[in-house]
mmCIF file of C-alpha atoms in Angstrom:
data_model
loop_
_atom_site.group_PDB
_atom_site.id
_atom_site.type_symbol
_atom_site.label_atom_id
_atom_site.label_comp_id
_atom_site.label_asym_id
_atom_site.label_seq_id
_atom_site.Cartn_x
_atom_site.Cartn_y
_atom_site.Cartn_z
ATOM 1 C CA MET A 108 92.180 136.372 99.084
ATOM 2 C CA LYS A 109 90.157 133.817 96.810
ATOM 3 C CA ASN A 110 93.107 131.864 95.532
ATOM 4 C CA THR A 111 94.397 131.126 99.588
ATOM 5 C CA VAL A 112 90.677 129.404 100.282
ATOM 6 C CA LEU A 113 91.130 127.894 96.549
ATOM 7 C CA ALA A 114 94.421 125.675 97.790
ATOM 8 C CA ALA A 115 92.516 125.281 100.934
ATOM 9 C CA LEU A 116 89.955 123.741 99.168
ATOM 10 C CA ALA A 117 91.690 121.832 96.892
ATOM 11 C CA ALA A 118 93.957 120.048 99.481
ATOM 12 C CA GLY A 119 90.355 119.601 101.314
ATOM 13 C CA PHE A 120 89.168 117.500 98.116
ATOM 14 C CA ALA A 121 91.136 115.234 98.756
ATOM 15 C CA ALA A 122 90.939 114.290 101.894
ATOM 16 C CA LEU A 123 87.104 113.790 100.351
ATOM 17 C CA LEU A 124 88.326 111.424 97.712
ATOM 18 C CA PRO A 125 87.109 108.376 99.496
ATOM 19 C CA ALA A 126 83.689 109.925 100.303
ATOM 20 C CA ALA A 127 83.393 110.728 95.938
ATOM 21 C CA ALA A 128 84.731 107.619 94.890
ATOM 22 C CA HIS A 129 82.687 105.128 97.594
ATOM 23 C CA ALA A 130 79.719 106.874 99.017
ATOM 24 C CA GLU A 131 78.004 104.815 102.322
ATOM 25 C CA GLU A 132 75.051 104.678 99.446
ATOM 26 C CA HIS A 133 75.433 103.775 95.803
ATOM 27 C CA GLU A 134 74.185 106.893 93.278
ATOM 28 C CA GLU A 135 70.327 106.747 93.214
ATOM 29 C CA GLY A 136 69.587 103.421 90.451
ATOM 30 C CA ALA A 137 72.792 102.665 90.379
ATOM 31 C CA PRO A 138 73.449 98.406 90.654
ATOM 32 C CA LYS A 139 73.743 96.762 94.199
ATOM 33 C CA TRP A 140 76.425 94.400 92.831
ATOM 34 C CA SER A 141 78.753 93.992 89.873
ATOM 35 C CA ILE A 142 81.452 91.966 88.711
ATOM 36 C CA ALA A 143 83.569 91.167 85.544
ATOM 37 C CA ILE A 144 85.714 88.315 84.888
ATOM 38 C CA HIS A 145 87.836 87.520 81.773
ATOM 39 C CA GLY A 146 89.956 84.718 80.775
ATOM 40 C CA GLY A 147 92.758 86.302 78.924
ATOM 41 C CA ALA A 148 93.438 88.651 75.872
ATOM 42 C CA GLY A 149 95.273 88.112 72.566
ATOM 43 C CA THR A 150 94.875 87.750 69.029
ATOM 44 C CA LEU A 151 91.835 86.262 68.171
ATOM 45 C CA ASP A 152 90.584 85.267 64.844
ATOM 46 C CA PRO A 153 87.067 83.778 64.772
ATOM 47 C CA ASP A 154 87.844 82.651 61.477
ATOM 48 C CA ARG A 155 90.358 80.051 62.759
ATOM 49 C CA MET A 156 87.534 79.073 66.075
ATOM 50 C CA THR A 157 85.503 76.468 65.361
ATOM 51 C CA PRO A 158 81.434 76.812 66.023
ATOM 52 C CA GLN A 159 82.188 74.118 68.936
ATOM 53 C CA GLN A 160 85.721 75.752 70.145
ATOM 54 C CA ARG A 161 83.614 79.051 71.044
ATOM 55 C CA ALA A 162 80.392 77.212 72.291
ATOM 56 C CA ASP A 163 83.423 75.790 74.846
ATOM 57 C CA TYR A 164 84.636 78.784 76.107
ATOM 58 C CA GLU A 165 81.448 80.735 76.235
ATOM 59 C CA ALA A 166 79.907 77.900 78.214
ATOM 60 C CA ALA A 167 83.421 78.411 80.741
ATOM 61 C CA LEU A 168 83.145 81.778 80.814
ATOM 62 C CA GLN A 169 79.403 81.723 81.828
ATOM 63 C CA LEU A 170 79.887 78.713 84.413
ATOM 64 C CA ALA A 171 82.449 81.211 86.062
ATOM 65 C CA LEU A 172 80.245 83.885 85.724
ATOM 66 C CA ASP A 173 77.500 82.658 87.271
ATOM 67 C CA ALA A 174 78.949 81.274 90.039
ATOM 68 C CA GLY A 175 80.603 85.001 90.935
ATOM 69 C CA ALA A 176 77.368 86.419 90.305
ATOM 70 C CA LYS A 177 75.445 84.333 92.885
ATOM 71 C CA VAL A 178 77.542 84.988 95.481
ATOM 72 C CA LEU A 179 76.726 88.511 95.420
ATOM 73 C CA ALA A 180 73.221 88.234 94.590
ATOM 74 C CA GLU A 181 72.823 86.202 97.506
ATOM 75 C CA GLY A 182 74.900 89.127 99.757
ATOM 76 C CA GLY A 183 78.328 87.775 99.781
ATOM 77 C CA THR A 184 81.233 89.415 99.745
ATOM 78 C CA ALA A 185 83.073 90.995 96.778
ATOM 79 C CA MET A 186 86.433 88.435 97.915
ATOM 80 C CA GLU A 187 84.185 85.455 97.770
ATOM 81 C CA ALA A 188 82.723 86.299 94.472
ATOM 82 C CA VAL A 189 85.680 87.382 92.572
ATOM 83 C CA GLN A 190 87.173 83.303 94.125
ATOM 84 C CA ALA A 191 84.332 81.743 93.449
ATOM 85 C CA ALA A 192 84.290 83.260 89.877
ATOM 86 C CA ILE A 193 88.631 82.597 89.380
ATOM 87 C CA ILE A 194 88.087 78.408 90.410
ATOM 88 C CA PRO A 195 85.889 77.135 87.709
ATOM 89 C CA MET A 196 88.912 78.270 85.078
ATOM 90 C CA GLU A 197 91.411 77.268 87.187
ATOM 91 C CA ASP A 198 90.224 74.043 86.801
ATOM 92 C CA SER A 199 89.180 74.436 83.350
ATOM 93 C CA PRO A 200 92.029 73.423 81.212
ATOM 94 C CA LEU A 201 90.762 76.010 78.273
ATOM 95 C CA PHE A 202 92.323 78.262 80.421
ATOM 96 C CA ASN A 203 96.214 79.426 80.909
ATOM 97 C CA ALA A 204 95.460 78.891 84.922
ATOM 98 C CA GLY A 205 95.735 76.101 87.471
ATOM 99 C CA ARG A 206 94.955 73.053 84.642
ATOM 100 C CA GLY A 207 95.565 73.822 81.400
ATOM 101 C CA ALA A 208 98.675 76.688 82.565
ATOM 102 C CA VAL A 209 101.424 76.192 79.822
ATOM 103 C CA PHE A 210 104.899 74.710 80.689
ATOM 104 C CA THR A 211 107.947 76.210 81.591
ATOM 105 C CA TRP A 212 111.096 75.532 79.496
ATOM 106 C CA GLU A 213 111.386 72.776 81.783
ATOM 107 C CA GLY A 214 108.364 71.393 80.968
ATOM 108 C CA ARG A 215 106.790 72.058 84.513
ATOM 109 C CA ASN A 216 103.387 73.784 85.596
ATOM 110 C CA GLU A 217 104.146 77.027 87.747
ATOM 111 C CA LEU A 218 101.002 78.431 88.594
ATOM 112 C CA ASP A 219 100.875 82.488 90.422
ATOM 113 C CA ALA A 220 97.903 84.233 91.862
ATOM 114 C CA SER A 221 97.110 87.268 93.273
ATOM 115 C CA ILE A 222 93.995 88.774 95.222
ATOM 116 C CA MET A 223 93.807 92.307 96.632
ATOM 117 C CA ASP A 224 90.916 93.623 99.072
ATOM 118 C CA GLY A 225 89.366 96.804 98.314
ATOM 119 C CA ARG A 226 88.324 97.622 102.054
ATOM 120 C CA ASP A 227 91.471 97.960 103.700
ATOM 121 C CA ARG A 228 94.220 97.563 100.628
ATOM 122 C CA SER A 229 95.368 93.701 102.142
ATOM 123 C CA ALA A 230 96.806 91.443 99.672
ATOM 124 C CA GLY A 231 98.407 88.545 98.936
ATOM 125 C CA SER A 232 100.114 86.815 96.024
ATOM 126 C CA VAL A 233 101.867 83.498 95.085
ATOM 127 C CA THR A 234 104.293 82.561 92.495
ATOM 128 C CA GLY A 235 105.879 79.315 90.974
ATOM 129 C CA VAL A 236 103.433 77.067 92.896
ATOM 130 C CA THR A 237 103.679 73.243 91.308
ATOM 131 C CA THR A 238 101.119 71.096 93.655
ATOM 132 C CA VAL A 239 98.426 73.323 94.928
ATOM 133 C CA ARG A 240 95.663 72.859 93.117
ATOM 134 C CA ASN A 241 93.746 76.325 93.082
ATOM 135 C CA PRO A 242 96.370 78.930 93.437
ATOM 136 C CA ILE A 243 93.608 81.636 94.358
ATOM 137 C CA LEU A 244 92.899 80.465 97.485
ATOM 138 C CA LEU A 245 96.152 80.171 98.630
ATOM 139 C CA ALA A 246 97.017 83.776 97.624
ATOM 140 C CA ASP A 247 93.793 84.827 99.949
ATOM 141 C CA ARG A 248 95.289 82.591 102.594
ATOM 142 C CA VAL A 249 98.264 84.218 102.239
ATOM 143 C CA ARG A 250 96.343 87.519 102.741
ATOM 144 C CA THR A 251 94.452 86.209 106.122
ATOM 145 C CA ASP A 252 96.937 83.693 107.558
ATOM 146 C CA SER A 253 100.179 85.188 107.283
ATOM 147 C CA PRO A 254 102.119 88.456 107.850
ATOM 148 C CA HIS A 255 102.968 88.841 103.672
ATOM 149 C CA VAL A 256 101.662 89.474 101.032
ATOM 150 C CA PHE A 257 103.995 87.343 98.656
ATOM 151 C CA LEU A 258 105.191 83.940 99.001
ATOM 152 C CA MET A 259 107.264 81.864 96.034
ATOM 153 C CA GLY A 260 107.935 77.970 95.143
ATOM 154 C CA GLU A 261 108.991 76.066 98.126
ATOM 155 C CA GLY A 262 108.448 78.387 100.593
ATOM 156 C CA ALA A 263 104.614 78.802 99.009
ATOM 157 C CA GLU A 264 104.198 75.251 99.538
ATOM 158 C CA GLN A 265 105.131 74.936 102.351
ATOM 159 C CA PHE A 266 103.125 77.172 103.781
ATOM 160 C CA ALA A 267 100.499 75.701 101.612
ATOM 161 C CA ALA A 268 100.678 72.534 103.585
ATOM 162 C CA GLU A 269 101.294 73.904 107.028
ATOM 163 C CA ARG A 270 97.855 75.586 106.477
ATOM 164 C CA GLY A 271 95.920 72.412 105.011
ATOM 165 C CA PHE A 272 96.052 72.148 101.641
ATOM 166 C CA GLU A 273 96.179 69.225 99.547
ATOM 167 C CA VAL A 274 99.095 68.538 97.935
ATOM 168 C CA THR A 275 98.292 67.582 94.054
ATOM 169 C CA PRO A 276 100.186 65.669 91.694
ATOM 170 C CA PRO A 277 102.163 68.035 88.980
ATOM 171 C CA GLU A 278 100.205 65.447 86.091
ATOM 172 C CA TYR A 279 96.988 67.074 87.448
ATOM 173 C CA PHE A 280 97.674 70.596 85.722
ATOM 174 C CA ALA A 281 99.608 68.951 82.158
ATOM 175 C CA THR A 282 97.147 69.369 79.283
ATOM 176 C CA GLU A 283 98.298 67.780 75.779
ATOM 177 C CA ARG A 284 98.232 71.151 73.838
ATOM 178 C CA ARG A 285 100.174 73.015 76.595
ATOM 179 C CA ARG A 286 102.894 69.875 76.221
ATOM 180 C CA GLU A 287 102.782 70.930 72.018
ATOM 181 C CA ALA A 288 103.091 74.275 72.282
ATOM 182 C CA LEU A 289 106.233 74.110 74.424
ATOM 183 C CA GLU A 290 107.457 71.104 72.076
ATOM 184 C CA ARG A 291 107.302 73.408 68.847
ATOM 185 C CA LEU A 292 108.101 76.357 70.795
ATOM 186 C CA LYS A 293 111.287 74.441 70.876
ATOM 187 C CA ALA A 294 111.154 72.653 67.733
ATOM 188 C CA GLU A 295 111.027 76.174 65.731
ATOM 189 C CA ALA A 296 113.085 78.548 67.701
ATOM 190 C CA LEU A 297 109.827 80.514 68.524
ATOM 191 C CA SER A 298 108.504 82.845 70.776
ATOM 192 C CA ALA A 299 106.061 82.542 73.710
ATOM 193 C CA LEU A 300 103.999 84.710 71.345
ATOM 194 C CA ASP A 301 103.924 82.907 68.260
ATOM 195 C CA VAL A 302 102.678 79.734 69.761
ATOM 196 C CA ASP A 303 100.172 81.211 72.340
ATOM 197 C CA HIS A 304 97.866 83.257 69.997
ATOM 198 C CA LYS A 305 96.631 84.422 73.658
ATOM 199 C CA PHE A 306 97.292 85.095 77.442
ATOM 200 C CA GLY A 307 95.147 82.705 78.934
ATOM 201 C CA THR A 308 95.681 84.398 81.968
ATOM 202 C CA VAL A 309 91.719 84.739 84.203
ATOM 203 C CA GLY A 310 90.799 87.268 86.503
ATOM 204 C CA ALA A 311 88.077 89.017 88.206
ATOM 205 C CA VAL A 312 86.967 92.067 89.815
ATOM 206 C CA ALA A 313 83.618 92.587 91.531
ATOM 207 C CA LEU A 314 81.261 95.374 93.397
ATOM 208 C CA ASP A 315 79.249 93.649 96.611
ATOM 209 C CA SER A 316 76.272 95.204 98.220
ATOM 210 C CA GLN A 317 78.619 96.355 101.223
ATOM 211 C CA GLY A 318 79.987 98.868 98.290
ATOM 212 C CA ASN A 319 83.162 97.123 98.254
ATOM 213 C CA LEU A 320 85.358 95.917 95.918
ATOM 214 C CA ALA A 321 87.775 93.316 95.132
ATOM 215 C CA ALA A 322 89.913 91.689 92.511
ATOM 216 C CA GLY A 323 91.879 88.478 91.797
ATOM 217 C CA THR A 324 94.047 87.195 88.606
ATOM 218 C CA SER A 325 96.027 83.712 88.234
ATOM 219 C CA THR A 326 98.000 82.513 85.598
ATOM 220 C CA GLY A 327 100.534 79.893 84.433
ATOM 221 C CA GLY A 328 102.888 82.668 82.850
ATOM 222 C CA MET A 329 104.195 82.305 79.296
ATOM 223 C CA THR A 330 105.026 79.458 77.111
ATOM 224 C CA GLY A 331 108.748 78.261 77.343
ATOM 225 C CA LYS A 332 109.330 80.629 80.585
ATOM 226 C CA ARG A 333 112.872 80.840 81.921
ATOM 227 C CA TRP A 334 115.272 81.108 85.033
ATOM 228 C CA GLY A 335 112.415 81.790 87.172
ATOM 229 C CA ARG A 336 110.119 84.499 85.411
ATOM 230 C CA ILE A 337 107.487 85.998 86.781
ATOM 231 C CA GLY A 338 104.427 88.191 85.297
ATOM 232 C CA ASP A 339 102.223 90.625 86.434
ATOM 233 C CA ALA A 340 99.624 88.123 87.497
ATOM 234 C CA PRO A 341 101.090 88.198 90.826
ATOM 235 C CA VAL A 342 102.503 91.704 91.048
ATOM 236 C CA ILE A 343 100.226 94.097 92.944
ATOM 237 C CA GLY A 344 99.604 96.924 91.334
ATOM 238 C CA ALA A 345 100.406 95.337 88.074
ATOM 239 C CA GLY A 346 98.295 92.509 87.303
ATOM 240 C CA THR A 347 96.231 92.911 90.149
ATOM 241 C CA TYR A 348 94.514 95.737 92.190
ATOM 242 C CA ALA A 349 91.880 97.523 94.352
ATOM 243 C CA ASP A 350 90.885 99.895 96.154
ATOM 244 C CA ASN A 351 87.309 101.048 97.624
ATOM 245 C CA ARG A 352 88.087 104.762 96.918
ATOM 246 C CA SER A 353 88.503 103.853 93.141
ATOM 247 C CA CYS A 354 88.001 100.523 91.390
ATOM 248 C CA ALA A 355 89.493 97.144 91.299
ATOM 249 C CA VAL A 356 91.139 95.698 88.136
ATOM 250 C CA SER A 357 92.292 92.461 86.865
ATOM 251 C CA ALA A 358 94.885 92.563 83.808
ATOM 252 C CA THR A 359 96.164 90.485 81.357
ATOM 253 C CA GLY A 360 98.799 90.332 78.947
ATOM 254 C CA TRP A 361 102.612 90.310 77.942
ATOM 255 C CA GLY A 362 103.063 90.852 81.696
ATOM 256 C CA GLU A 363 106.542 92.710 81.624
ATOM 257 C CA TYR A 364 104.894 95.270 80.018
ATOM 258 C CA PHE A 365 102.077 95.406 82.767
ATOM 259 C CA ILE A 366 104.817 95.467 85.414
ATOM 260 C CA ARG A 367 106.836 98.557 83.418
ATOM 261 C CA VAL A 368 103.080 100.835 83.402
ATOM 262 C CA GLY A 369 101.965 99.288 87.023
ATOM 263 C CA VAL A 370 99.035 99.011 84.822
ATOM 264 C CA ALA A 371 95.960 98.203 87.781
ATOM 265 C CA GLN A 372 96.926 101.087 90.059
ATOM 266 C CA GLU A 373 98.000 103.000 87.830
ATOM 267 C CA ILE A 374 94.759 102.660 85.896
ATOM 268 C CA CYS A 375 92.827 103.343 90.117
ATOM 269 C CA THR A 376 94.928 106.696 90.453
ATOM 270 C CA ARG A 377 93.809 108.405 87.890
ATOM 271 C CA LEU A 378 90.389 107.493 88.392
ATOM 272 C CA ARG A 379 90.874 108.850 92.177
ATOM 273 C CA TYR A 380 92.624 112.191 90.360
ATOM 274 C CA ALA A 381 90.392 112.520 87.685
ATOM 275 C CA VAL A 382 87.263 112.841 90.409
ATOM 276 C CA HIS A 383 89.413 115.200 92.458
ATOM 277 C CA VAL A 384 89.789 117.575 89.634
ATOM 278 C CA LYS A 385 85.609 116.981 88.971
ATOM 279 C CA ALA A 386 85.133 118.238 92.703
ATOM 280 C CA LEU A 387 87.553 121.148 92.417
ATOM 281 C CA GLU A 388 85.892 122.260 89.392
ATOM 282 C CA ALA A 389 82.851 122.062 90.360
ATOM 283 C CA GLN A 390 83.871 124.313 94.041
ATOM 284 C CA LEU A 391 85.392 126.607 91.450
ATOM 285 C CA SER A 392 81.132 127.118 89.851
ATOM 286 C CA VAL A 393 80.439 128.146 93.460
ATOM 287 C CA PRO A 394 79.397 131.578 93.695
ATOM 288 C CA TRP A 395 81.318 133.367 96.276
ATOM 289 C CA ASP A 396 80.051 136.040 98.969
ATOM 290 C CA GLU A 397 82.607 138.291 101.101
ATOM 291 C CA ASN A 398 83.053 135.335 103.500
ATOM 292 C CA GLY A 399 84.429 132.519 100.381
ATOM 293 C CA PRO A 400 82.527 130.531 98.493
ATOM 294 C CA THR A 401 78.500 129.973 99.725
ATOM 295 C CA TYR A 402 78.162 126.282 99.747
ATOM 296 C CA ILE A 403 81.315 123.550 99.563
ATOM 297 C CA VAL A 404 80.706 120.861 96.957
ATOM 298 C CA HIS A 405 80.845 117.435 98.886
ATOM 299 C CA ALA A 406 82.825 115.159 96.677
ATOM 300 C CA SER A 407 80.395 112.403 96.978
ATOM 301 C CA GLU A 408 77.671 114.608 95.584
ATOM 302 C CA LEU A 409 79.735 114.225 92.242
ATOM 303 C CA ALA A 410 78.297 110.886 89.733
ATOM 304 C CA MET A 411 80.813 110.172 87.034
ATOM 305 C CA GLY A 412 79.466 108.262 83.870
ATOM 306 C CA PRO A 413 81.408 105.443 83.073
ATOM 307 C CA GLU A 414 82.734 107.234 79.935
ATOM 308 C CA ILE A 415 85.106 108.467 82.170
ATOM 309 C CA PHE A 416 86.301 106.156 83.811
ATOM 310 C CA GLN A 417 86.563 103.601 80.100
ATOM 311 C CA GLU A 418 88.871 106.810 78.787
ATOM 312 C CA ILE A 419 91.484 105.962 81.905
ATOM 313 C CA ALA A 420 91.583 102.880 80.986
ATOM 314 C CA ASP A 421 92.105 102.900 77.341
ATOM 315 C CA GLU A 422 94.545 105.523 78.194
ATOM 316 C CA VAL A 423 97.099 103.333 80.359
ATOM 317 C CA MET A 424 96.161 100.703 78.002
ATOM 318 C CA ALA A 425 97.571 102.540 75.164
ATOM 319 C CA GLU A 426 100.228 103.447 77.024
ATOM 320 C CA VAL A 427 101.447 99.514 76.894
ATOM 321 C CA ALA A 428 100.797 98.931 73.239
ATOM 322 C CA GLU A 429 103.120 102.143 72.516
ATOM 323 C CA LEU A 430 105.836 100.747 74.483
ATOM 324 C CA GLY A 431 105.187 97.433 72.677
ATOM 325 C CA GLY A 432 102.974 95.311 74.710
ATOM 326 C CA ASP A 433 99.549 93.511 74.404
ATOM 327 C CA GLY A 434 96.318 92.382 76.778
ATOM 328 C CA GLY A 435 93.730 93.563 77.951
ATOM 329 C CA VAL A 436 91.446 94.351 82.210
ATOM 330 C CA ILE A 437 88.401 94.371 83.212
ATOM 331 C CA LEU A 438 87.635 96.920 86.055
ATOM 332 C CA VAL A 439 84.461 97.196 88.464
ATOM 333 C CA THR A 440 84.121 101.017 90.396
ATOM 334 C CA PRO A 441 82.463 101.483 93.140
ATOM 335 C CA GLU A 442 79.326 102.997 91.105
ATOM 336 C CA GLY A 443 78.888 99.400 90.128
ATOM 337 C CA HIS A 444 80.342 100.480 85.758
ATOM 338 C CA ALA A 445 82.112 96.561 84.868
ATOM 339 C CA LEU A 446 84.453 97.373 82.333
ATOM 340 C CA TYR A 447 87.033 96.417 79.711
ATOM 341 C CA SER A 448 89.690 97.627 77.659
ATOM 342 C CA PHE A 449 92.144 95.748 75.398
ATOM 343 C CA ASN A 450 94.059 96.471 72.444
ATOM 344 C CA THR A 451 94.158 93.201 71.149
ATOM 345 C CA THR A 452 91.732 91.905 69.118
ATOM 346 C CA GLY A 453 89.911 89.683 71.264
ATOM 347 C CA MET A 454 89.367 89.626 75.304
ATOM 348 C CA TYR A 455 87.741 85.862 77.021
ATOM 349 C CA ARG A 456 85.503 88.641 79.292
ATOM 350 C CA GLY A 457 81.699 88.489 81.047
ATOM 351 C CA ARG A 458 80.004 90.711 83.487
ATOM 352 C CA ALA A 459 77.218 90.584 85.474
ATOM 353 C CA ASN A 460 75.087 92.960 87.533
ATOM 354 C CA SER A 461 71.976 93.125 89.658
ATOM 355 C CA ASP A 462 70.574 95.072 87.420
ATOM 356 C CA GLY A 463 70.132 92.123 85.118
ATOM 357 C CA MET A 464 73.276 92.636 82.833
ATOM 358 C CA ASN A 465 74.512 89.043 82.026
ATOM 359 C CA GLU A 466 77.078 88.608 79.139
ATOM 360 C CA VAL A 467 79.676 86.612 77.701
ATOM 361 C CA ALA A 468 81.739 88.002 74.766
ATOM 362 C CA ILE A 469 85.650 86.672 73.032
ATOM 363 C CA PHE A 470 86.196 89.219 70.573
ATOM 364 C CA GLY A 471 86.031 92.987 69.985
ATOM 365 C CA GLY A 472 83.003 94.870 69.807
ATOM 366 C CA GLU A 473 80.188 91.402 70.269
ATOM 367 C CA ASP A 474 78.834 92.842 73.834
ATOM 368 C CA GLY A 475 78.461 96.557 72.691
ATOM 369 C CA ALA A 476 80.950 97.879 74.667
ATOM 370 C CA ASP A 477 83.735 100.799 73.950
ATOM 371 C CA SER A 478 85.994 97.802 74.657
ATOM 372 C CA GLY A 479 89.572 99.762 74.129
ATOM 373 C CA ASN A 480 91.868 100.141 71.615
ATOM 374 C CA THR A 481 92.793 97.806 68.648
ATOM 375 C CA PRO A 482 96.043 96.765 67.738
ATOM 376 C CA ASP A 483 98.594 98.773 65.910
ATOM 377 C CA HIS A 484 101.684 97.299 65.896
#
């Protein structure tokens, strides 16, 4: 009898998961809003970075973080905040997104972006666009103003033109630093990893004061990419994912491995399962009488600390490393935890919340957080 009831309870807990991960009221003391950003992860060496370079990156990260935080502090939505944070990074030549994107083998700047709304899991993605200044805005327009999720190349640009996007000359995106990287790659028969010490993809994840989550990612891909190569950034579930029932994730790294692992959705799925397991364990501890359990544990009553979410993210990034991939993720949970995990020596990153946290960092351990695994390959 008890086993039968427990089986029924287990099935019932699955239906309660949305409430577990996203109660209408935040847990007491939790931030009302939270945001995290990244500007790429990779092999970063503080000894090879001049004080001016470091100051430039920190200022660019702070500008993006403040733009997103301002939207949230004024009661804006997570979707608005994500776009507000990503646009300054797309406009900065320091990052591999928008202006400053890397060159393909043929010498073009081809841009990818994706965005996802955790409220209804609506999503939009574009890849291979060359004349849209802010691809993250086009990705969102695909989400809201088309019957599709993913548009590519000329079709995406035709859609942009029909929706009133201004045509940006391709030379706007080109920078001499990125052109030199392509020339060196070709001249010395190097790989993209040899000339790109970091994956400069940019992204943001946010929780707004209404309890909704969102995620967005934008990139120029890998130096010297060929044959229409597409990485994880525009792939929903690999580089970007948001679900109010679990978390919002944006990734940066060696896209082929992130696609194979399905990093962004994998983290969210494992988080939802962890809530389910904790609810079932709690129910098993409830005393029984002749009618069954004396109390039904509602999943929304369970508070999960950031260490559980950090462990899940670290485990998924460890899988990426085991396959041979590098990179990192940022995530925000319904409880307001803003976390990072990366298996590289550094990741350009920042986070802020309504409790007053506001910090940017570049190298591992700088922000005092458990930032994941150091590379072992």
